[in-house]
Tab-separated table of C-alpha atoms and ligand atoms in Angstrom:
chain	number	residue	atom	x	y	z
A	1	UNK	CA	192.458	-30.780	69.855
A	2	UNK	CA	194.845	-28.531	71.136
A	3	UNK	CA	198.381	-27.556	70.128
A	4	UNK	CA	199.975	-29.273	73.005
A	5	UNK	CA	197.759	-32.849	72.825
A	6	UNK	CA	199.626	-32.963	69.315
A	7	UNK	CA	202.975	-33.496	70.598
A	8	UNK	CA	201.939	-36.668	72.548
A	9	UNK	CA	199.980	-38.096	69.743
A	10	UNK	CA	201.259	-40.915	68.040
A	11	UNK	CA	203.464	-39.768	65.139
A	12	UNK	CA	203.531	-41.006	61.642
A	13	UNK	CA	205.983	-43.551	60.934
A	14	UNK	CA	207.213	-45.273	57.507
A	15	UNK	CA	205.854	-49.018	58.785
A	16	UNK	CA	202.847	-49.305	57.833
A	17	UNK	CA	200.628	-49.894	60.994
A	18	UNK	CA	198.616	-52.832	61.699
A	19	UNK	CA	195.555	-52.267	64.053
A	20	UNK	CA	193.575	-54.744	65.880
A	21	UNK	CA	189.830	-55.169	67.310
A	22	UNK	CA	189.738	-51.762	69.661
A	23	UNK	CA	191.346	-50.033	66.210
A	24	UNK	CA	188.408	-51.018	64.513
A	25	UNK	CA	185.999	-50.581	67.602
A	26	UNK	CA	187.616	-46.124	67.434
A	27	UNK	CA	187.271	-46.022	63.594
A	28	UNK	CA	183.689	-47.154	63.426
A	29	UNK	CA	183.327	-44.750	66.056
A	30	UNK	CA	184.403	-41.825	64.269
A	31	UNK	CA	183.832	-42.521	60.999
A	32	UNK	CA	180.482	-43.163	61.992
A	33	UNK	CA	180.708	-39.176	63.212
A	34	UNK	CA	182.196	-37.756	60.032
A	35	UNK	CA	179.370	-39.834	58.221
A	36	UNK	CA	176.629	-38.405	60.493
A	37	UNK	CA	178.007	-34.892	60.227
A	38	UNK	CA	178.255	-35.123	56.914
A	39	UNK	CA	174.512	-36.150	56.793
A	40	UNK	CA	173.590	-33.249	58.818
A	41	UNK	CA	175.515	-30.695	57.057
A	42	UNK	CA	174.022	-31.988	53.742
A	43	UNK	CA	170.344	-30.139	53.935
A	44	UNK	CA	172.120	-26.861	53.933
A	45	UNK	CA	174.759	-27.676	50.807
A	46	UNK	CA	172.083	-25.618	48.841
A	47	UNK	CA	172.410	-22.652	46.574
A	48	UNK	CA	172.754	-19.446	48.240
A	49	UNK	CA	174.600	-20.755	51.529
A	50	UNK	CA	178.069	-19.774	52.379
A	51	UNK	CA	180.716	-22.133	52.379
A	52	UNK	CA	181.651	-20.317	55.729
A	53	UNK	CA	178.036	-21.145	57.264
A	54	UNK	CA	178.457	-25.146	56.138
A	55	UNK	CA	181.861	-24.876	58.017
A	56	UNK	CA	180.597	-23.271	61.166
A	57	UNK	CA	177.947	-25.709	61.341
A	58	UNK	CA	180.499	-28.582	60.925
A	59	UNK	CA	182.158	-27.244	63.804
A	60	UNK	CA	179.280	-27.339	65.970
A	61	UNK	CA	178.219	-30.066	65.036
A	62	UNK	CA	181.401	-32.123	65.845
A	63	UNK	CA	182.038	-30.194	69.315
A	64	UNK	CA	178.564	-30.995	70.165
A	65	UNK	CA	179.218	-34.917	69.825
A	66	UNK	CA	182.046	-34.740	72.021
A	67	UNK	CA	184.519	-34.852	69.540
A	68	UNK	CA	187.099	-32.253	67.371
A	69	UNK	CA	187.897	-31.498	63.870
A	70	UNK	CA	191.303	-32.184	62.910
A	71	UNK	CA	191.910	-29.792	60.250
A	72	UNK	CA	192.221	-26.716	63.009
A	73	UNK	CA	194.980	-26.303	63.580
A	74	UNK	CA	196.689	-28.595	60.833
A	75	UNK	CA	199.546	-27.082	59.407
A	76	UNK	CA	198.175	-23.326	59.675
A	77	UNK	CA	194.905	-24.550	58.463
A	78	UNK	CA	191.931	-23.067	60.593
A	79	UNK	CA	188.796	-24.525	59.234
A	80	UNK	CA	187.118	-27.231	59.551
A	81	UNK	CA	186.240	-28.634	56.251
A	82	UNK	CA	187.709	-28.524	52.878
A	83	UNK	CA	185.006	-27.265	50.684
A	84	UNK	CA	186.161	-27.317	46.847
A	85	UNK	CA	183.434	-25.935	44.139
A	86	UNK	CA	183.778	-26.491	40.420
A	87	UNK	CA	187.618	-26.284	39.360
A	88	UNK	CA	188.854	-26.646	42.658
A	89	UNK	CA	190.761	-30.217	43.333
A	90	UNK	CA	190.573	-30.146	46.990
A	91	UNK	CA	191.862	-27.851	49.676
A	92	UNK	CA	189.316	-25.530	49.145
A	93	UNK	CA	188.670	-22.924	51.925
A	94	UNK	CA	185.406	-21.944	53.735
A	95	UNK	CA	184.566	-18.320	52.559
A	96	UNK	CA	181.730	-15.799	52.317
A	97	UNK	CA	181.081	-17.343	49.036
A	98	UNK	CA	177.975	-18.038	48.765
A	99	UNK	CA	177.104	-21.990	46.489
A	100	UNK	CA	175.540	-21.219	43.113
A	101	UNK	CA	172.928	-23.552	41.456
A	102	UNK	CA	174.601	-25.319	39.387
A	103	UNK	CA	177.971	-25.450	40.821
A	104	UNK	CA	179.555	-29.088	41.766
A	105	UNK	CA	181.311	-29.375	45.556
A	106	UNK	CA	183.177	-31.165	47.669
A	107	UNK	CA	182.959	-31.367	50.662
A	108	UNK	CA	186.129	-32.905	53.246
A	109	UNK	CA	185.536	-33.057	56.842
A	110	UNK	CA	187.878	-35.098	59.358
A	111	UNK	CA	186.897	-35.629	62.987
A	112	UNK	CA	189.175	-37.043	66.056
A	113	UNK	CA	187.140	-39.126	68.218
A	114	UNK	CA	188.831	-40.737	71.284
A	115	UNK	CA	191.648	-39.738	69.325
A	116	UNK	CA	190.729	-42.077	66.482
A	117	UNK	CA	190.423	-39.891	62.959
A	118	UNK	CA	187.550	-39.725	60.227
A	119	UNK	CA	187.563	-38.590	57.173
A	120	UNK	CA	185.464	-38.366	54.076
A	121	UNK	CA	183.972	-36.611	51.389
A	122	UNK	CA	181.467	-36.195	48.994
A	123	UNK	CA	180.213	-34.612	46.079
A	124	UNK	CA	177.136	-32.203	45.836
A	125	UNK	CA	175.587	-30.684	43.144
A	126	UNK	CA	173.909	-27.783	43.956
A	127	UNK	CA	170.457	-27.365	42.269
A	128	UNK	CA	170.149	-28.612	38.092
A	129	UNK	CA	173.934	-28.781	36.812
A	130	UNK	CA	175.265	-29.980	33.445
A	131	UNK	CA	174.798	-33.619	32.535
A	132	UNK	CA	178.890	-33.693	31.897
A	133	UNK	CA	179.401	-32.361	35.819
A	134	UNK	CA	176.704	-34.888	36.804
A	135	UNK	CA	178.552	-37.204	34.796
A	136	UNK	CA	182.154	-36.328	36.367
A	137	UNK	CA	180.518	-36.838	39.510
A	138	UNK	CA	179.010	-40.347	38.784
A	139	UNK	CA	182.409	-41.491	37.183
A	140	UNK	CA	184.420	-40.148	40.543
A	141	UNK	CA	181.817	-42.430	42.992
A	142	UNK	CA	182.640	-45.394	40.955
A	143	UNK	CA	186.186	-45.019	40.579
A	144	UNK	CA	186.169	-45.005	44.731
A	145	UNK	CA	183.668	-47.557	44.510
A	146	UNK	CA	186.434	-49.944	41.925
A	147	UNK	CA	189.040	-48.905	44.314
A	148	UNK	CA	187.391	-50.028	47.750
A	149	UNK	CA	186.358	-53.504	45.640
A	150	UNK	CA	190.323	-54.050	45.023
A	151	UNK	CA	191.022	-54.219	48.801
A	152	UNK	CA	191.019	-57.312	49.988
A	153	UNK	CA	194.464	-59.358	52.075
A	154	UNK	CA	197.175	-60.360	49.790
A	155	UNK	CA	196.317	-57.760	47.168
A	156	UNK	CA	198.738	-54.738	46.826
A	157	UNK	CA	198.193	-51.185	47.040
A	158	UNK	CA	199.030	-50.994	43.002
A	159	UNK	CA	195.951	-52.701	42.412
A	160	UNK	CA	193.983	-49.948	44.103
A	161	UNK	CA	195.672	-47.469	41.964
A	162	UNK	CA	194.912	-49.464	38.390
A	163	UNK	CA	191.562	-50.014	39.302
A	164	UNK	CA	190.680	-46.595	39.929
A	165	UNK	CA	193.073	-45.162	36.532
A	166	UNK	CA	191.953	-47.500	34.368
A	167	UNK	CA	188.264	-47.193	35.033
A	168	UNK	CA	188.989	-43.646	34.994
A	169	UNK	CA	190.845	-42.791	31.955
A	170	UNK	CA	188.596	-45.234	30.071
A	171	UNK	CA	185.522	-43.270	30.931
A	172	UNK	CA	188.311	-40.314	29.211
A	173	UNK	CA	189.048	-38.144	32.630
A	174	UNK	CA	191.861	-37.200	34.073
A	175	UNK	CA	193.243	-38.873	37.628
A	176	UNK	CA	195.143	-36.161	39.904
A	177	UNK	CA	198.483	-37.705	40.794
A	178	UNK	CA	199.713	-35.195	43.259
A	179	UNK	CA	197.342	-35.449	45.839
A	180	UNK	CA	196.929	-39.099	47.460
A	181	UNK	CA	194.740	-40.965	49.776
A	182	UNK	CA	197.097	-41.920	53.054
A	183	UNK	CA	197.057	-44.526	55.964
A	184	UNK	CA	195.335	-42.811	58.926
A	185	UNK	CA	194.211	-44.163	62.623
A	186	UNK	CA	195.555	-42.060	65.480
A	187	UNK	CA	197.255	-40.521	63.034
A	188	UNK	CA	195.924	-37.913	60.084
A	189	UNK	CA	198.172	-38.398	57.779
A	190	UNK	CA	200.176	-41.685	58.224
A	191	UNK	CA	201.968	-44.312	56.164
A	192	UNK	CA	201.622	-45.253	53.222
A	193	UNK	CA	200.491	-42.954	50.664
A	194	UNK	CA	197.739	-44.404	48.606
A	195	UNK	CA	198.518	-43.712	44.894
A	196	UNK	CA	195.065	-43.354	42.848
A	197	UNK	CA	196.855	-44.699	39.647
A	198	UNK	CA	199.165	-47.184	39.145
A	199	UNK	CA	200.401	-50.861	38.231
A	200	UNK	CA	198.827	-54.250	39.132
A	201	UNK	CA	200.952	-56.306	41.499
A	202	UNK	CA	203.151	-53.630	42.700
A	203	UNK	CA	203.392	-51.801	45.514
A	204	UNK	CA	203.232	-53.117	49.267
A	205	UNK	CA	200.803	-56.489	49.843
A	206	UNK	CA	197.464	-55.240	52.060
A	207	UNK	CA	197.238	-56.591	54.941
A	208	UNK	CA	194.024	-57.003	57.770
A	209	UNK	CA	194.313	-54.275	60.226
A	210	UNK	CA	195.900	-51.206	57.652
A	211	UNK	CA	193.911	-48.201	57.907
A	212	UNK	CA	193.768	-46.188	55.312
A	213	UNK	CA	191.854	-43.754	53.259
A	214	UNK	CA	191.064	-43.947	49.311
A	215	UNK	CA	190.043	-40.470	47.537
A	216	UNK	CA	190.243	-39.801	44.300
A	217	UNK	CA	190.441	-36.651	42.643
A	218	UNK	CA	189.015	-36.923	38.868
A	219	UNK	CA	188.966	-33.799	36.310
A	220	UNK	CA	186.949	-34.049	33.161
A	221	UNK	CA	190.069	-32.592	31.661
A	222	UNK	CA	193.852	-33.363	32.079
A	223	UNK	CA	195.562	-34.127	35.511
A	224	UNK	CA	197.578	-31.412	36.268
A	225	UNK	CA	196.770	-29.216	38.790
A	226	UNK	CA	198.385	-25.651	40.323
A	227	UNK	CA	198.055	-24.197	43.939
A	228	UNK	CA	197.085	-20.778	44.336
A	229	UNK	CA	198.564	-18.072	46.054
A	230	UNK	CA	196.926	-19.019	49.426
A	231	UNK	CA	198.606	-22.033	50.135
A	232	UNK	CA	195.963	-24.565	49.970
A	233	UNK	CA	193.672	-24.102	47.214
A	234	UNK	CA	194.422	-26.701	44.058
A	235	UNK	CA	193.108	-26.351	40.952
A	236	UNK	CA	192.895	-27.477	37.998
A	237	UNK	CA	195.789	-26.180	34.769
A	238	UNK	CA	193.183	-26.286	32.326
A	239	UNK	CA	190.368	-25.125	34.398
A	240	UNK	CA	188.284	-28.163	33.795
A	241	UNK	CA	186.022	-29.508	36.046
A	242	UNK	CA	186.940	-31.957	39.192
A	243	UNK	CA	185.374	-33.942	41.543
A	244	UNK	CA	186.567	-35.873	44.520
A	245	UNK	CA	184.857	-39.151	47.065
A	246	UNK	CA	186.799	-40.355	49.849
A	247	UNK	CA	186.184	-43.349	52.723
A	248	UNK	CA	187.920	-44.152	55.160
A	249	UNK	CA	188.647	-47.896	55.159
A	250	UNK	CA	190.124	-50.977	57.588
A	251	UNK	CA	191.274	-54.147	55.641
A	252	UNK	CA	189.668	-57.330	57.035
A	253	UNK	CA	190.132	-61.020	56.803
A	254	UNK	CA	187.558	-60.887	53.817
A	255	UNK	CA	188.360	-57.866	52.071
A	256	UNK	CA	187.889	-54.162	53.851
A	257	UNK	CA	185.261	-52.330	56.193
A	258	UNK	CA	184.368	-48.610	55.321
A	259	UNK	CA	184.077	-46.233	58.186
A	260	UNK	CA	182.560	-43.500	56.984
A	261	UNK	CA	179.819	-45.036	55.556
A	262	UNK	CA	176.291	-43.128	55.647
A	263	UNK	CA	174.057	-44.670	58.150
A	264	UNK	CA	171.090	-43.606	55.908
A	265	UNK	CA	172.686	-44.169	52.466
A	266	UNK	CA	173.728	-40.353	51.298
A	267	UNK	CA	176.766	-41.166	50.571
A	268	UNK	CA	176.171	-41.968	47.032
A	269	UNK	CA	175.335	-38.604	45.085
A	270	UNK	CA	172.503	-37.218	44.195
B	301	LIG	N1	190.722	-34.128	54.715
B	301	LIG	C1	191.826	-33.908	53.831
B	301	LIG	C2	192.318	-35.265	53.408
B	301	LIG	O1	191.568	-35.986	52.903
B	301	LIG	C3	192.918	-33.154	54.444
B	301	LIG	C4	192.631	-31.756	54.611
B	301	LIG	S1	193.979	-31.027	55.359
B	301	LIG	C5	193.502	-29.442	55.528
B	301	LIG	O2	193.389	-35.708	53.600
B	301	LIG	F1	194.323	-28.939	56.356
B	301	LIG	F2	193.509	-28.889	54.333
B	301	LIG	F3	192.281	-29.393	55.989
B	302	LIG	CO1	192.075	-37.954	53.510
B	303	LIG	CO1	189.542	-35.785	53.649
């Protein structure tokens, strides 16, 4: 997407948007493409690859299915993932380093399709880790998994939030509060923001048709985090480890639909 096509985008607004069937017919579409790519990319999140080289093919990969990624561009970013090893919390930036075995990553990748956004990510581990990152991992998936099960109509976006902190500081990690999931649809980063902690019964009611993403970012340590010099990069204070799963989700009559779910089931880590 170009500089210009930004300008007559739709713009974020504090309502919280309510879509209806051709909103759901764009974000199958391209969460459906952030899944695939996502699948693709995963064969080469293997020690002794770049993060760079997983980027570039990213790129390709999305150009070559008629669509772009959204994080060129954003804000002075000019990659197009988010690729966060070890202590990183997310924002991490492509680079000529190379993935070690037993590192953890994220990986983030958004896609506009039809002008409809995507975005997810999941956690690799790169050859044999530790059994505590493999743990941190595991307890990251389900704490998405516990928020995506609190979505349903007439529930509030609180819920989300104390389903995902109290699973997670029960299994004794740490939930990042300054970094939240957000409302998206032809918008990145939209109304409201999606709190990964908080109180049951507060917060606004969920409604069929919101868009929105849920991503946790869990440390096996405390929550605090620090950006580095660069701008982007957060890690963790303590220099624990942290892990991070996001879907993009539509709320339904019954309860929600994921978009970016894995046609062929790698979502769920390995
Ligand atoms: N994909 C990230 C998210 O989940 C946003 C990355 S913005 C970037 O919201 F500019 F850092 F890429
Ligand atoms: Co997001
Ligand atoms: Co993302």
């Amino acid at each position: 997407m170009s500089l210009a096509d930004e300008y007559v985008a739709e713009s974020r607004t504090d309502r919280i948007k309510i879509h209806g069937p051709e909103g759901f017919e764009g974000m199958r579409a391209a969460g459906l493409l952030a899944a695939e790519a996502m699948d693709a990319l995963t064969p080469f999140v293997k020690p002794g690859v770049t993060t760079a080289e997983i980027d570039r093919l990213a790129r390709e990969y999305i150009m070559d299915h008629g669509a772009q990624p959204a994080c060129i561009y954003y804000r002075g970013y000019s990659h197009t993932l988010c690729i966060s090893p070890n202590h990183v919390v997310c924002h991490g930036i492509p680079s000529e380093r190379a993935l070690r075995e037993g590192d953890i990553a994220n990986v983030d990748i958004t896609v506009v399709l039809d002008g409809w956004y995507g975005d997810t990510s999941r956690m690799y581990a790169i050859g044999e880790v530790a059994p505590r990152a493999k743990r941190l991992i595991d307890v990251t998936y389900e704490a998405l998994a516990r928020g995506i099960a609190a979505v349903k109509p007439g529930a509030r976006f609180g819920d989300i939030g104390h389903a995902i902190q109290s699973y997670v500081e029960a299994q004794r990690c740490g939930v990042v509060r300054d970094f939240c999931g957000h409302g998206l649809g032809k918008v990145f980063h939209d109304s409201p923001n999606v709190l990964h902690f908080g109180r049951p019964n507060t917060g606004a009611e969920l409604k069929p048709g919101m868009f929105f993403t849920i991503e946790p970012m869990v440390n096996l340590g405390k929550p605090q985090v620090k950006l580095l010099n660069d701008g982007w990069t957060a890690v963790t204070r303590d220099k624990s480890l942290s892990a991070q799963c996001e879907h993009s989700i539509g709320v339904t009559e019954t309860g929600c639909e994921v978009f970016t779910a894995s046609p062929v089931g790698l979502f769920r880590p390995n």
